[in-house]
Amino acid sequence: MRKKKKKKKKKKKKRRRKEKTEEEQQEEEEKKDEKQEEEDKDGGENIVAEKEEEGEEEEEEKEKGREDGGGTAGGREEKGYLRERGEREEEEEEEEEEEEEEEEEEEEDKEKNKKRRRKRS
């Protein structure tokens, strides 16, 4: 029974994560669509503004790269490694929390069983 519960919890968490990522992707797509619609309405006047925004975004990314690893390919790899490590740490924390919850449930079950045995005798 406990194994089934564990599996269900894990499946729920995975589903929630997928839903969150899907929602984020949909939001990004909607934003892109809105920008495209605005461009179409203005007849391409926003092209200059967009290029400026893209230039600013690139500069921000370069600055982030310098902070994280010098803006080189090695720095990008390091970012990916750090991101993966962070995800692993989060997963480990979640697993630890699940284990703690399971231990608490087991203790509660043991206490209930003791009480039942006492009542019977």
PDB file of N, CA and C in Angstrom, residues 27-64:
ATOM      1  N   GLU A  27       2.458  30.790 -22.086  1.00  0.00           N
ATOM      2  CA  GLU A  27       2.525  32.218 -21.803  1.00  0.00           C
ATOM      3  C   GLU A  27       3.543  32.901 -22.707  1.00  0.00           C
ATOM      4  N   GLU A  28       4.704  32.276 -22.886  1.00  0.00           N
ATOM      5  CA  GLU A  28       5.729  32.850 -23.751  1.00  0.00           C
ATOM      6  C   GLU A  28       5.225  32.955 -25.185  1.00  0.00           C
ATOM      7  N   GLU A  29       4.553  31.914 -25.653  1.00  0.00           N
ATOM      8  CA  GLU A  29       4.009  31.936 -27.004  1.00  0.00           C
ATOM      9  C   GLU A  29       2.966  33.034 -27.155  1.00  0.00           C
ATOM     10  N   GLU A  30       2.122  33.204 -26.137  1.00  0.00           N
ATOM     11  CA  GLU A  30       1.112  34.250 -26.185  1.00  0.00           C
ATOM     12  C   GLU A  30       1.764  35.629 -26.260  1.00  0.00           C
ATOM     13  N   LYS A  31       2.816  35.827 -25.483  1.00  0.00           N
ATOM     14  CA  LYS A  31       3.528  37.102 -25.507  1.00  0.00           C
ATOM     15  C   LYS A  31       4.104  37.366 -26.898  1.00  0.00           C
ATOM     16  N   LYS A  32       4.689  36.322 -27.490  1.00  0.00           N
ATOM     17  CA  LYS A  32       5.258  36.464 -28.828  1.00  0.00           C
ATOM     18  C   LYS A  32       4.160  36.802 -29.836  1.00  0.00           C
ATOM     19  N   ASP A  33       3.026  36.123 -29.711  1.00  0.00           N
ATOM     20  CA  ASP A  33       1.904  36.386 -30.609  1.00  0.00           C
ATOM     21  C   ASP A  33       1.415  37.827 -30.466  1.00  0.00           C
ATOM     22  N   GLU A  34       1.329  38.304 -29.228  1.00  0.00           N
ATOM     23  CA  GLU A  34       0.889  39.677 -28.999  1.00  0.00           C
ATOM     24  C   GLU A  34       1.854  40.669 -29.640  1.00  0.00           C
ATOM     25  N   LYS A  35       3.137  40.420 -29.479  1.00  0.00           N
ATOM     26  CA  LYS A  35       4.136  41.300 -30.091  1.00  0.00           C
ATOM     27  C   LYS A  35       3.980  41.300 -31.615  1.00  0.00           C
ATOM     28  N   GLN A  36       3.776  40.108 -32.164  1.00  0.00           N
ATOM     29  CA  GLN A  36       3.617  39.997 -33.618  1.00  0.00           C
ATOM     30  C   GLN A  36       2.377  40.758 -34.075  1.00  0.00           C
ATOM     31  N   GLU A  37       1.290  40.652 -33.326  1.00  0.00           N
ATOM     32  CA  GLU A  37       0.063  41.365 -33.677  1.00  0.00           C
ATOM     33  C   GLU A  37       0.283  42.872 -33.627  1.00  0.00           C
ATOM     34  N   GLU A  38       1.000  43.345 -32.604  1.00  0.00           N
ATOM     35  CA  GLU A  38       1.293  44.762 -32.498  1.00  0.00           C
ATOM     36  C   GLU A  38       2.111  45.239 -33.690  1.00  0.00           C
ATOM     37  N   GLU A  39       3.069  44.427 -34.092  1.00  0.00           N
ATOM     38  CA  GLU A  39       3.881  44.782 -35.261  1.00  0.00           C
ATOM     39  C   GLU A  39       3.010  44.874 -36.502  1.00  0.00           C
ATOM     40  N   ASP A  40       2.126  43.922 -36.672  1.00  0.00           N
ATOM     41  CA  ASP A  40       1.257  43.910 -37.832  1.00  0.00           C
ATOM     42  C   ASP A  40       0.351  45.137 -37.842  1.00  0.00           C
ATOM     43  N   LYS A  41      -0.133  45.534 -36.690  1.00  0.00           N
ATOM     44  CA  LYS A  41      -1.003  46.706 -36.587  1.00  0.00           C
ATOM     45  C   LYS A  41      -0.256  47.979 -36.955  1.00  0.00           C
ATOM     46  N   ASP A  42       0.975  48.084 -36.478  1.00  0.00           N
ATOM     47  CA  ASP A  42       1.760  49.295 -36.704  1.00  0.00           C
ATOM     48  C   ASP A  42       2.385  49.317 -38.098  1.00  0.00           C
ATOM     49  N   GLY A  43       2.323  48.223 -38.791  1.00  0.00           N
ATOM     50  CA  GLY A  43       2.884  48.187 -40.130  1.00  0.00           C
ATOM     51  C   GLY A  43       4.399  48.109 -40.122  1.00  0.00           C
ATOM     52  N   GLY A  44       4.969  47.507 -39.110  1.00  0.00           N
ATOM     53  CA  GLY A  44       6.412  47.312 -39.078  1.00  0.00           C
ATOM     54  C   GLY A  44       7.179  48.439 -38.419  1.00  0.00           C
ATOM     55  N   GLU A  45       6.482  49.388 -37.812  1.00  0.00           N
ATOM     56  CA  GLU A  45       7.173  50.495 -37.153  1.00  0.00           C
ATOM     57  C   GLU A  45       7.910  50.043 -35.901  1.00  0.00           C
ATOM     58  N   ASN A  46       7.495  48.945 -35.329  1.00  0.00           N
ATOM     59  CA  ASN A  46       8.116  48.452 -34.097  1.00  0.00           C
ATOM     60  C   ASN A  46       9.430  47.714 -34.352  1.00  0.00           C
ATOM     61  N   ILE A  47       9.801  47.563 -35.593  1.00  0.00           N
ATOM     62  CA  ILE A  47      11.025  46.833 -35.917  1.00  0.00           C
ATOM     63  C   ILE A  47      12.229  47.499 -35.264  1.00  0.00           C
ATOM     64  N   VAL A  48      12.304  48.817 -35.347  1.00  0.00           N
ATOM     65  CA  VAL A  48      13.427  49.541 -34.766  1.00  0.00           C
ATOM     66  C   VAL A  48      13.438  49.355 -33.250  1.00  0.00           C
ATOM     67  N   ALA A  49      12.280  49.467 -32.639  1.00  0.00           N
ATOM     68  CA  ALA A  49      12.185  49.310 -31.187  1.00  0.00           C
ATOM     69  C   ALA A  49      12.580  47.888 -30.781  1.00  0.00           C
ATOM     70  N   GLU A  50      12.149  46.917 -31.560  1.00  0.00           N
ATOM     71  CA  GLU A  50      12.488  45.523 -31.256  1.00  0.00           C
ATOM     72  C   GLU A  50      13.986  45.290 -31.344  1.00  0.00           C
ATOM     73  N   LYS A  51      14.614  45.849 -32.368  1.00  0.00           N
ATOM     74  CA  LYS A  51      16.052  45.681 -32.510  1.00  0.00           C
ATOM     75  C   LYS A  51      16.778  46.264 -31.309  1.00  0.00           C
ATOM     76  N   GLU A  52      16.290  47.409 -30.826  1.00  0.00           N
ATOM     77  CA  GLU A  52      16.898  48.002 -29.634  1.00  0.00           C
ATOM     78  C   GLU A  52      16.713  47.091 -28.423  1.00  0.00           C
ATOM     79  N   GLU A  53      15.510  46.521 -28.288  1.00  0.00           N
ATOM     80  CA  GLU A  53      15.240  45.612 -27.166  1.00  0.00           C
ATOM     81  C   GLU A  53      16.126  44.372 -27.258  1.00  0.00           C
ATOM     82  N   GLU A  54      16.267  43.849 -28.470  1.00  0.00           N
ATOM     83  CA  GLU A  54      17.115  42.668 -28.641  1.00  0.00           C
ATOM     84  C   GLU A  54      18.559  42.989 -28.277  1.00  0.00           C
ATOM     85  N   GLY A  55      19.006  44.169 -28.672  1.00  0.00           N
ATOM     86  CA  GLY A  55      20.371  44.575 -28.341  1.00  0.00           C
ATOM     87  C   GLY A  55      20.565  44.675 -26.834  1.00  0.00           C
ATOM     88  N   GLU A  56      19.563  45.223 -26.157  1.00  0.00           N
ATOM     89  CA  GLU A  56      19.643  45.322 -24.699  1.00  0.00           C
ATOM     90  C   GLU A  56      19.648  43.934 -24.061  1.00  0.00           C
ATOM     91  N   GLU A  57      18.815  43.043 -24.563  1.00  0.00           N
ATOM     92  CA  GLU A  57      18.756  41.686 -24.029  1.00  0.00           C
ATOM     93  C   GLU A  57      20.092  40.974 -24.215  1.00  0.00           C
ATOM     94  N   GLU A  58      20.704  41.156 -25.391  1.00  0.00           N
ATOM     95  CA  GLU A  58      21.995  40.525 -25.638  1.00  0.00           C
ATOM     96  C   GLU A  58      23.050  41.055 -24.680  1.00  0.00           C
ATOM     97  N   GLU A  59      23.016  42.373 -24.441  1.00  0.00           N
ATOM     98  CA  GLU A  59      23.975  42.949 -23.502  1.00  0.00           C
ATOM     99  C   GLU A  59      23.774  42.387 -22.098  1.00  0.00           C
ATOM    100  N   GLU A  60      22.512  42.237 -21.692  1.00  0.00           N
ATOM    101  CA  GLU A  60      22.223  41.673 -20.369  1.00  0.00           C
ATOM    102  C   GLU A  60      22.734  40.238 -20.275  1.00  0.00           C
ATOM    103  N   GLU A  61      22.520  39.460 -21.335  1.00  0.00           N
ATOM    104  CA  GLU A  61      22.998  38.077 -21.344  1.00  0.00           C
ATOM    105  C   GLU A  61      24.525  38.030 -21.258  1.00  0.00           C
ATOM    106  N   LYS A  62      25.178  38.943 -21.957  1.00  0.00           N
ATOM    107  CA  LYS A  62      26.639  38.984 -21.905  1.00  0.00           C
ATOM    108  C   LYS A  62      27.107  39.310 -20.502  1.00  0.00           C
ATOM    109  N   GLU A  63      26.428  40.285 -19.863  1.00  0.00           N
ATOM    110  CA  GLU A  63      26.808  40.643 -18.495  1.00  0.00           C
ATOM    111  C   GLU A  63      26.603  39.461 -17.547  1.00  0.00           C
ATOM    112  N   LYS A  64      25.494  38.756 -17.707  1.00  0.00           N
ATOM    113  CA  LYS A  64      25.243  37.583 -16.875  1.00  0.00           C
ATOM    114  C   LYS A  64      26.326  36.538 -17.117  1.00  0.00           C
TER     115      LYS A  64
END
